[in-house]
Tab-separated table of C-alpha atoms and ligand atoms in Angstrom:
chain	number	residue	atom	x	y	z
A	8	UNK	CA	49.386	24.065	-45.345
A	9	UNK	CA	51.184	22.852	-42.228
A	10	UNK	CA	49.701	20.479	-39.664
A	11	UNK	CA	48.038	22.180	-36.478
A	12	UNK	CA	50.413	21.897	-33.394
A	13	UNK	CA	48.082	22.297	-30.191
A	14	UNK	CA	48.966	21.809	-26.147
A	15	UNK	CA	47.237	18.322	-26.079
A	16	UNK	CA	45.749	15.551	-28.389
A	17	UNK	CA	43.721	13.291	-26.389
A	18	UNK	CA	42.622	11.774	-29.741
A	19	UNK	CA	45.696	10.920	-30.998
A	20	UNK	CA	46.303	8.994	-27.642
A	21	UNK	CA	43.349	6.642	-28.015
A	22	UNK	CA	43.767	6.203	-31.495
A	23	UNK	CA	47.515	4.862	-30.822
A	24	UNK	CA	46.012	2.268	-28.395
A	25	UNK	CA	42.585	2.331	-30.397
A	26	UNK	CA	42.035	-1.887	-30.834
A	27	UNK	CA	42.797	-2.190	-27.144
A	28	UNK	CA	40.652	0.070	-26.118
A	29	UNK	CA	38.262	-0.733	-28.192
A	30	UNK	CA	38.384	-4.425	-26.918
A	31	UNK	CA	38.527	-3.228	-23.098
A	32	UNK	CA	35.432	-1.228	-23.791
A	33	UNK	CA	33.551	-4.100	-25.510
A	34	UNK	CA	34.678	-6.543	-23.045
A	35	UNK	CA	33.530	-4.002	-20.140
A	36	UNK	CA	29.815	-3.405	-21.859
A	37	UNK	CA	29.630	-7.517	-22.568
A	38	UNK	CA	29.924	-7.630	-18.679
A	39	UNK	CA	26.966	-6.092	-17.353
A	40	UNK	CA	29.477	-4.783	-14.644
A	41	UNK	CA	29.360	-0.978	-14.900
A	42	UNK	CA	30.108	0.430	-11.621
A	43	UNK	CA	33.078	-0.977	-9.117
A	44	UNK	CA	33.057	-4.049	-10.619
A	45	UNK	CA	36.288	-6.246	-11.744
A	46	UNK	CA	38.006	-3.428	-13.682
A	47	UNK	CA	38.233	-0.853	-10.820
A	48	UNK	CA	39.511	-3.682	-8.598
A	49	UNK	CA	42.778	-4.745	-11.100
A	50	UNK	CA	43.304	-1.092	-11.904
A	51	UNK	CA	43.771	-0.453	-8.247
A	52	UNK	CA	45.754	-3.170	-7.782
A	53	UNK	CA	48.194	-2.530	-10.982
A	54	UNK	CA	48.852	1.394	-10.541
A	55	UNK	CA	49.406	0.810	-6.516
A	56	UNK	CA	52.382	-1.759	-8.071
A	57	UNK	CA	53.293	0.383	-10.705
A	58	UNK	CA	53.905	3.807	-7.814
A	59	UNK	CA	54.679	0.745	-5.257
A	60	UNK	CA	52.164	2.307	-3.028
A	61	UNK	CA	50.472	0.335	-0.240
A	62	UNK	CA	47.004	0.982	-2.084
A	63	UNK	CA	44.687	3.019	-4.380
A	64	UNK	CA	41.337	4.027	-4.430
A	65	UNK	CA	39.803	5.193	-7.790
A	66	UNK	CA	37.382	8.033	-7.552
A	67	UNK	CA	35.395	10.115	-9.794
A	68	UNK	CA	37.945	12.752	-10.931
A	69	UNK	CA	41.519	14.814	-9.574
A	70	UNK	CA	39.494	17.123	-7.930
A	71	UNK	CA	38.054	15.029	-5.732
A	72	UNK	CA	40.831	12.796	-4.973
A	73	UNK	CA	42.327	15.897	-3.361
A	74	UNK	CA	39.198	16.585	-1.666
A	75	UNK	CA	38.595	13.161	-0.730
A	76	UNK	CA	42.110	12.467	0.469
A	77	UNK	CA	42.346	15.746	2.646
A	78	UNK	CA	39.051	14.470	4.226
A	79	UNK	CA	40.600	11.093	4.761
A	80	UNK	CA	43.342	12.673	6.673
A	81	UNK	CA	41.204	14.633	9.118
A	82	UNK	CA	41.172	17.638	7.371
A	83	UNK	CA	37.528	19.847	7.614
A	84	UNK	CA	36.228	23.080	8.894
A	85	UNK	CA	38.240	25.498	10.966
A	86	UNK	CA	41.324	24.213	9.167
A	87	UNK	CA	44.082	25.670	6.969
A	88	UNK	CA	45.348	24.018	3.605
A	89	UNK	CA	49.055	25.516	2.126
A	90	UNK	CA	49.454	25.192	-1.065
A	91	UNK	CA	50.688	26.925	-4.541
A	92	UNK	CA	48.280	29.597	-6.221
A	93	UNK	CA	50.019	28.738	-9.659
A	94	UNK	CA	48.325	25.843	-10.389
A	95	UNK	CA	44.447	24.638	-12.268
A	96	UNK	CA	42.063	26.190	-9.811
A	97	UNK	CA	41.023	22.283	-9.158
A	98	UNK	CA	43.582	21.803	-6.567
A	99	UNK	CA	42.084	24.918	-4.574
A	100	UNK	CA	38.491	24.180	-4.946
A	101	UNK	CA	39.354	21.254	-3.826
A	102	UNK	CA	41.044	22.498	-0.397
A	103	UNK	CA	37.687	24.780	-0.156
A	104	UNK	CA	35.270	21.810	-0.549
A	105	UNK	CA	36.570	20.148	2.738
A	106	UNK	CA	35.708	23.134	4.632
A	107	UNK	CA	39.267	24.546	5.084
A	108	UNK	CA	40.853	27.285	4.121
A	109	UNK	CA	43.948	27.760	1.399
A	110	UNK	CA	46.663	29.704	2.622
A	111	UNK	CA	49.425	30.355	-0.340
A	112	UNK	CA	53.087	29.760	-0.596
A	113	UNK	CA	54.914	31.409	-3.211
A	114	UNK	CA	57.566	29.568	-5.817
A	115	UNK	CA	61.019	28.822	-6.533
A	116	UNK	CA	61.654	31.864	-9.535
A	117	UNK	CA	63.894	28.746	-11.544
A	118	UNK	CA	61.272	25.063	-11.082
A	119	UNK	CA	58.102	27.333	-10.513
A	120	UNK	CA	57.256	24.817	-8.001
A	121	UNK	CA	56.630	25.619	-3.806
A	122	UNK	CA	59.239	27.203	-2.336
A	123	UNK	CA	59.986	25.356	0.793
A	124	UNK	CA	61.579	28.060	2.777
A	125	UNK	CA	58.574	30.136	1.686
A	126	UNK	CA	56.708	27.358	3.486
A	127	UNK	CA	58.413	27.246	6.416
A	128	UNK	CA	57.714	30.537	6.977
A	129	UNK	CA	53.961	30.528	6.185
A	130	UNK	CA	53.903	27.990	8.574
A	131	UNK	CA	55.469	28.996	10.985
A	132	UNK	CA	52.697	32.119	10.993
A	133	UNK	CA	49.805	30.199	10.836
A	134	UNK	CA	49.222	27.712	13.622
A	135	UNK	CA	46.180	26.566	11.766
A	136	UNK	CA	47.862	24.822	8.810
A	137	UNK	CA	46.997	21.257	8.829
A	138	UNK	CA	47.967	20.237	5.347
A	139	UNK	CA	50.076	21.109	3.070
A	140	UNK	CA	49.684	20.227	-0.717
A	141	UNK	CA	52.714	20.610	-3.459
A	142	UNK	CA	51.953	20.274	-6.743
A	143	UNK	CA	54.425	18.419	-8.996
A	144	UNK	CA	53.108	21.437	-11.690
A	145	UNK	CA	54.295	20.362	-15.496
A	146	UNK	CA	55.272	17.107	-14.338
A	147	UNK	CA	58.568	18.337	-12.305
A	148	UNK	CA	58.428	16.702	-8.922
A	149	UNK	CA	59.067	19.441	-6.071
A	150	UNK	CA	62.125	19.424	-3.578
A	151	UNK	CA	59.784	16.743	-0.785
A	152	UNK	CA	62.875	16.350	0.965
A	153	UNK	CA	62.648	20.037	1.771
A	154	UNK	CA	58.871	20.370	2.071
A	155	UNK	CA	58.446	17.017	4.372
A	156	UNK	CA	61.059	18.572	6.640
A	157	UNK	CA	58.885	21.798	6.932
A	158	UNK	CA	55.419	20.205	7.511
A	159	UNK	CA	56.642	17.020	9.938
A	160	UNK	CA	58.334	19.441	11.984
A	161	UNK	CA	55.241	21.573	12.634
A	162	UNK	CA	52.701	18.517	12.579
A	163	UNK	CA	51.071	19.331	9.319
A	164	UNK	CA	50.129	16.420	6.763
A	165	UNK	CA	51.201	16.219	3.383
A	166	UNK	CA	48.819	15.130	0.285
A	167	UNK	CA	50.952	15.731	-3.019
A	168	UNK	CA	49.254	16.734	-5.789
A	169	UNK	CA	50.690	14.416	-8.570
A	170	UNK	CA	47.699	15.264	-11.484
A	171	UNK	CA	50.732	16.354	-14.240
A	172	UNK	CA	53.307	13.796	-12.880
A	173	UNK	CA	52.479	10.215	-13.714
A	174	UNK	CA	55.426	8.682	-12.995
A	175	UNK	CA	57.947	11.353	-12.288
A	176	UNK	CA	60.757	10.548	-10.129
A	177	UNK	CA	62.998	12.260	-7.563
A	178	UNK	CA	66.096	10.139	-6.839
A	179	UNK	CA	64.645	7.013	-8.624
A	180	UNK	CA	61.428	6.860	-6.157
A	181	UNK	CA	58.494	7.878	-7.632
A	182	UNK	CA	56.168	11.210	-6.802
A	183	UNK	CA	52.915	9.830	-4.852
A	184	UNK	CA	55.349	8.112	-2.287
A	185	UNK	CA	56.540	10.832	-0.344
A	186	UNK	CA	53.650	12.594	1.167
A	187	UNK	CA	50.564	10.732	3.850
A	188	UNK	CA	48.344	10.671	0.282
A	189	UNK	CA	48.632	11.486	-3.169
A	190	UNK	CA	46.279	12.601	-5.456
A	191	UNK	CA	46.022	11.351	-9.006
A	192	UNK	CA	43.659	12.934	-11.824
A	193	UNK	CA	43.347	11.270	-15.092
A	194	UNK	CA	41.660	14.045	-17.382
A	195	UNK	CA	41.898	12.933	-21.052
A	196	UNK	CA	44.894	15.485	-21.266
A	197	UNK	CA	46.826	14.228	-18.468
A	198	UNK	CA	50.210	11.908	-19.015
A	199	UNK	CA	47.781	8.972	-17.926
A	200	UNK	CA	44.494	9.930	-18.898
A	201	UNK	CA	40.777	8.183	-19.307
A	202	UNK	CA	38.400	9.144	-22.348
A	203	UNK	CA	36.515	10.910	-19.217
A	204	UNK	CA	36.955	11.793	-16.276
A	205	UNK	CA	38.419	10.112	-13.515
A	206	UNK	CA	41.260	10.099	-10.349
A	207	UNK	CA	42.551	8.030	-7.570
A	208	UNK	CA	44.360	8.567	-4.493
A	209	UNK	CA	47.353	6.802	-3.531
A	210	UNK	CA	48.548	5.808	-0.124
A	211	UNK	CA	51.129	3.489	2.338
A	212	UNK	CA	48.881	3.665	5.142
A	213	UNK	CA	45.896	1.155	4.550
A	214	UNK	CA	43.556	2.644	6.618
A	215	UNK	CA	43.683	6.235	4.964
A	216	UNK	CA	43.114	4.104	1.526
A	217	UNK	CA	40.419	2.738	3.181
A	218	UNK	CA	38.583	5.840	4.466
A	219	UNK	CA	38.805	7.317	1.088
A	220	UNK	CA	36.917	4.525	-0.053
A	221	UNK	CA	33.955	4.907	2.206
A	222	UNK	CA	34.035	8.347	1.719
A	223	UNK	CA	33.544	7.853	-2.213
A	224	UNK	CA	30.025	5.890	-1.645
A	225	UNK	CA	27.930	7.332	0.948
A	226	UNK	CA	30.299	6.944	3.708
A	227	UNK	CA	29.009	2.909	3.039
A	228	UNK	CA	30.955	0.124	4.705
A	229	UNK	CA	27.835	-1.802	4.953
A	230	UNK	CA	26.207	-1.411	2.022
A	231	UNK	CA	22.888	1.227	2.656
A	232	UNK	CA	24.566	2.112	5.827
A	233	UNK	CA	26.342	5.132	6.029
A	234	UNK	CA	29.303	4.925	9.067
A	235	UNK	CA	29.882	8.726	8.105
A	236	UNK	CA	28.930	11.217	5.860
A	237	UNK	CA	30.305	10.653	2.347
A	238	UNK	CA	29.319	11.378	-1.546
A	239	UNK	CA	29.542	9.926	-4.828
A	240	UNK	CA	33.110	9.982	-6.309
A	241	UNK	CA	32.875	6.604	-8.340
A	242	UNK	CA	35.551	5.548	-10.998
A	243	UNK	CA	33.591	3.886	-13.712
A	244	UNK	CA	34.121	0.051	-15.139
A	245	UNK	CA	34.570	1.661	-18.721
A	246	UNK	CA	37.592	4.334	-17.539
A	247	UNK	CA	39.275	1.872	-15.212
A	248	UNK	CA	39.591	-0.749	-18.157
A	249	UNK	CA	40.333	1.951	-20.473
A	250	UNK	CA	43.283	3.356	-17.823
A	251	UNK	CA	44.953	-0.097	-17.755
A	252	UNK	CA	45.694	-0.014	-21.604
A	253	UNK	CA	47.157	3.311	-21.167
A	254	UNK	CA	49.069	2.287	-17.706
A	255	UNK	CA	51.025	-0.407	-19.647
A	256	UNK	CA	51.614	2.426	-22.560
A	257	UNK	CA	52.789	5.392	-19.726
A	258	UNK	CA	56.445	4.480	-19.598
A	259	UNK	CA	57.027	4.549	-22.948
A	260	UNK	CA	54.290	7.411	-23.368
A	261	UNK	CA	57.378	9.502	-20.522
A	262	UNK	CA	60.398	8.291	-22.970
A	263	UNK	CA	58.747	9.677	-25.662
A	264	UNK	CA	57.957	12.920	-24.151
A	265	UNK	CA	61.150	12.938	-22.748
A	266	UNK	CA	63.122	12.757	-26.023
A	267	UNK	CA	61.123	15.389	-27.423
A	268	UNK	CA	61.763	17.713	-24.505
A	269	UNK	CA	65.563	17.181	-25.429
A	270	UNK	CA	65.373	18.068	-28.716
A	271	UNK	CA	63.114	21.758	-27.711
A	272	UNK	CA	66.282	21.949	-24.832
A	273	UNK	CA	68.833	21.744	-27.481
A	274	UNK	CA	66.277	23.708	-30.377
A	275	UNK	CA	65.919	26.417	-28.285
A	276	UNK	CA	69.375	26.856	-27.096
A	277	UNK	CA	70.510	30.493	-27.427
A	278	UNK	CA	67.225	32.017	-27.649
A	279	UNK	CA	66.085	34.498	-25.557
A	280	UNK	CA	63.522	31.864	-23.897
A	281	UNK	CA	63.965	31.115	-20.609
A	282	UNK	CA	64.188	27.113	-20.745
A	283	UNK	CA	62.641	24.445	-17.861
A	284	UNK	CA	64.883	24.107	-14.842
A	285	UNK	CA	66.073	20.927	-14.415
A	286	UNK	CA	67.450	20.188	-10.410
A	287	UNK	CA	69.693	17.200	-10.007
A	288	UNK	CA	68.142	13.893	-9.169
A	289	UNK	CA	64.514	14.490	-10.619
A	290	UNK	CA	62.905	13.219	-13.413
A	291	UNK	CA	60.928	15.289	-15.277
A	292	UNK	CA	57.787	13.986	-17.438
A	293	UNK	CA	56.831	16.589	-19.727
A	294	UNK	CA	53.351	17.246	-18.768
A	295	UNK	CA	53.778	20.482	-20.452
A	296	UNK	CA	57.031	21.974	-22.127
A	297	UNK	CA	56.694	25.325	-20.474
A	298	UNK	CA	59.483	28.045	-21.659
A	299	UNK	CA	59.514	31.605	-20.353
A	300	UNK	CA	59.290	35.310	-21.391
A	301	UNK	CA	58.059	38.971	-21.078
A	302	UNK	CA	57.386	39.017	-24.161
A	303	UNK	CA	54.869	35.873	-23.421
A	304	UNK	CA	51.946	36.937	-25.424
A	305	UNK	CA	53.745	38.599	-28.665
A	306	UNK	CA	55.747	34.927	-28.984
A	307	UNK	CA	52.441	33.022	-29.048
A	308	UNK	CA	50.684	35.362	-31.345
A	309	UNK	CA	53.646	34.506	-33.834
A	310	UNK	CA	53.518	31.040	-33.144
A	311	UNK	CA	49.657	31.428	-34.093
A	312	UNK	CA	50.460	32.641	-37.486
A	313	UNK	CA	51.963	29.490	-38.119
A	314	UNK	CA	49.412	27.446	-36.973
A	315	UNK	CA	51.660	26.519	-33.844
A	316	UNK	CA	48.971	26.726	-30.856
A	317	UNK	CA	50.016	26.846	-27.154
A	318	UNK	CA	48.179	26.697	-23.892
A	319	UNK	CA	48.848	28.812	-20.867
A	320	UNK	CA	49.022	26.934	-17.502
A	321	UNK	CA	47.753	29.082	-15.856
A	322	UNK	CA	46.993	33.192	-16.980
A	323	UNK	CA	45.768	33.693	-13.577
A	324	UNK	CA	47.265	32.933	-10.184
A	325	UNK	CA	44.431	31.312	-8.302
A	326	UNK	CA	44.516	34.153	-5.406
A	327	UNK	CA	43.948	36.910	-8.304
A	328	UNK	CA	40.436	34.976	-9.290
A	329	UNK	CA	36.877	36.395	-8.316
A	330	UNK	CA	35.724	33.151	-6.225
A	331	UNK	CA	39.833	32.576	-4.134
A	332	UNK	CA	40.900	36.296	-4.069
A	333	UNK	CA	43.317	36.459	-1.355
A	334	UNK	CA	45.408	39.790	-0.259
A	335	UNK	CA	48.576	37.259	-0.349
A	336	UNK	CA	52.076	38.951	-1.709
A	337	UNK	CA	53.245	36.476	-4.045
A	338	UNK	CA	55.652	37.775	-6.216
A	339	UNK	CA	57.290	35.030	-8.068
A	340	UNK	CA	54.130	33.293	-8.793
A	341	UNK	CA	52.554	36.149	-10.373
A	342	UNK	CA	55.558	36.809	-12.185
A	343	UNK	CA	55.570	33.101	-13.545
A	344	UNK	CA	51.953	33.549	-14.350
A	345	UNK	CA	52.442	36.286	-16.784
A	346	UNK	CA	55.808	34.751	-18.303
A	347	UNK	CA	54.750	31.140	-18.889
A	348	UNK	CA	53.884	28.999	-22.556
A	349	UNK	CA	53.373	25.697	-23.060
A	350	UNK	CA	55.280	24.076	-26.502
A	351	UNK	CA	53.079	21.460	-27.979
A	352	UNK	CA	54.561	18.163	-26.739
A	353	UNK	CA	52.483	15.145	-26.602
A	354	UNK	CA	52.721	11.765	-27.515
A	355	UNK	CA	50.669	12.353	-30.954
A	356	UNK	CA	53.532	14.852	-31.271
A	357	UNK	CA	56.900	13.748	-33.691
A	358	UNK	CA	60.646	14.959	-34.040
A	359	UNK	CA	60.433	16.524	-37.343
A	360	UNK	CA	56.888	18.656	-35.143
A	361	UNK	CA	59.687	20.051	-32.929
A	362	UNK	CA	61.907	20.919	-35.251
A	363	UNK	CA	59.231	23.104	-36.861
A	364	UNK	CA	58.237	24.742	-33.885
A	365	UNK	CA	62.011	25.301	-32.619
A	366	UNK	CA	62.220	26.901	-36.202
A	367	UNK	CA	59.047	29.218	-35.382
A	368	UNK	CA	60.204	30.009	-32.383
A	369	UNK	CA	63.631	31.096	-33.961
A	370	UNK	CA	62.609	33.310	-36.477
A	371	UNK	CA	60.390	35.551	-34.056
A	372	UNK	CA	63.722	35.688	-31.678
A	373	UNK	CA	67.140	34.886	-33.666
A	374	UNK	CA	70.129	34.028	-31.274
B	5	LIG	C1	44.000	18.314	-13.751
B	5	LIG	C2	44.452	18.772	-12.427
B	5	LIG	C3	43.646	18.671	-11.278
B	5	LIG	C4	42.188	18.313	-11.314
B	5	LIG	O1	41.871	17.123	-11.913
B	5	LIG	P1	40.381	16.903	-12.506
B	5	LIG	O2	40.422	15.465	-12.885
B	5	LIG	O3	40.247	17.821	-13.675
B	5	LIG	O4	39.417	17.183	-11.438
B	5	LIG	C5	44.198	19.031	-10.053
B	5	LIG	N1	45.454	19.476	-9.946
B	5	LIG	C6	46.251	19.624	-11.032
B	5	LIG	C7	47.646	20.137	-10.837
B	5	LIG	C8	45.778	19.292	-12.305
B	5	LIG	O5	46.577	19.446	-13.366
């Protein structure tokens, strides 16, 4: 019997790591310091060096680092959000939660990420778009060159949503630089990920950093005194000391998956599977391995049989869900929707695993 092949291993990423987490956590519980204590403060400090951001504020989870960070920047009520509709249903709720309203953008048909001419044009027909929030989906940055051009010429702010790209680069500068925030989740799953939940969002402006931070207690900048109305979004002591052992791990976590995504590029070659698009100048980090075809759901039954188990990301455009159904013609998304599988490719994941799905994958479509 083979070994299971899944999407994720969040297990086999704290077990690589497990004596340093295990002394973080002990060293965390010894403390008496649960809650924005010491822990928060260096993780901050060392992921705002390690993006070279101006600053970071840890929150309670991606979601509301998006939420948080649109708020930050003004965003509420009355307002319009544009964003992608093939992406978790997080970064939507999100948009809804500040009061606005999504409006969608469709893709690029080859990076599956927001088209920016699509945007342009979106914005141009709705005056009320006051943010605009790309998703770096799979870990892929999108074209920000091309998107910044679109929203600073109309006024609009940009928040990226960098949940699946820890890391990722376009033109050696790294995603979470380019836009007014960024928005950082660190599910279990994710490249950089807690053993619970937790986010941040990044920033160059100090003040926006700042705002985010009252907004996460109670809208507190005197403690018990509320300056405006904010929540609880709090990043605990035991995930921020648990996020700086895998911080000093995520470079080499992106080499790995980067190797392995070389040897499905070259596996797969000559296969009917449409293979991740690659643009000059970005670098990738292998969130997900995500291959295409029609033939979508017949491919991962087969992988099934062999005990080869892939994740879709995501079945369902956001705008064709009960609670964000939208009227919005989005043709390449909901095309990319129904073509889209994610190969197993995760750190807990080795060359000979790759070989065996490549092999899978081969015998259900030989070149
Ligand atoms: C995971 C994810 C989120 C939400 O993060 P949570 O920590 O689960 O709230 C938002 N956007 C994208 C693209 C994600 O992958």
């Amino acid at each position: 019997m083979s070994k299971k092949l899944c999407s994720a291993d969040p297990k086999a990423s704290y077990l690589a790591a497990q004596s340093e987490i295990d002394t973080a956590v002990a060293r965390v519980l010894a403390s008496g310091a649960y809650i924005h204590g010491p822990e928060l403060a260096a993780f901050e400090r060392e992921f705002a060096a390690y993006l070279g951001a101006g600053g970071v504020a840890g929150v309670a989870n991606g979601t509301d680092a998006i939420e948080l960070g649109l708020r930050a920047l003004g965003i509420g009520a009355g307002d319009q959000v544009a964003t992608v509709a093939n992406t978790v249903t997080a970064t939507v709720s999100a948009i809804v939660a500040t009061g606005a309203q999504p409006v969608f953008v469709d893709i690029e048909a080859d990076t599956m990420l927001m088209d920016a001419a699509a945007l342009e044009r979106v914005l141009r027909a709705e005056p009320a778009i006051k943010a605009v929030v790309p998703v770096h989906l799979y870990g892929l940055p999108c074209d920000m060159a091309a998107i910044l051009a679109a929203t600073r010429h109309r006024g609009a702010r940009t928040l990226e949503d960098c949940a699946q790209a820890h890391g990722s680069k376009i033109d050696g500068r790294i995603v979470g630089t380019f836009g007014d925030l960024s928005a950082f989740s660190f599910y279990p799953t994710k490249n950089l990920g807690a053993l619970g939940d937790a986010g941040a969002v990044a920033g160059g402006e100090a003040a926006l950093v700042e705002r985010v931070k009252l907004l996460r207690q109670y809208g507190w900048r005197t403690r018990y005194v509320s300056d405006e109305h904010g929540r609880n979004s709090r990043l605990d002591e035991l995930q921020a000391a648990i996020l700086r052992v895998r911080l000093a791990r995520l470079d080499r976590e992106n080499a790995h998956r980067a190797r392995l995504a070389a040897l499905y590029t070259a596996g797969l070659a000559g296969t009917p599977l449409q293979l991740p698009a690659l643009p000059a100048g970005r670098t990738h980090t292998w969130h997900q391995f995500v291959v295409r075809t029609p033939l979508r759901d017949a491919l991962r039954a087969h992988l099934e049989r062999h005990d080869i188990h892939c994740s879709v990301l995501y079945p369902a455009p956001v705008h064709r869900q009960p609670a964000y159904r939208q009227a919005a013609t989005l043709p390449q998304t909901e095309k990319a929707c129904a073509e889209v599988l994610s190969l197993p490719l995760h750190p807990g994941i080795g060359e000979d695993d790759v070989a065996r799905v490549c092999a899978a994958v081969r015998e259900w479509a030989p070149a």
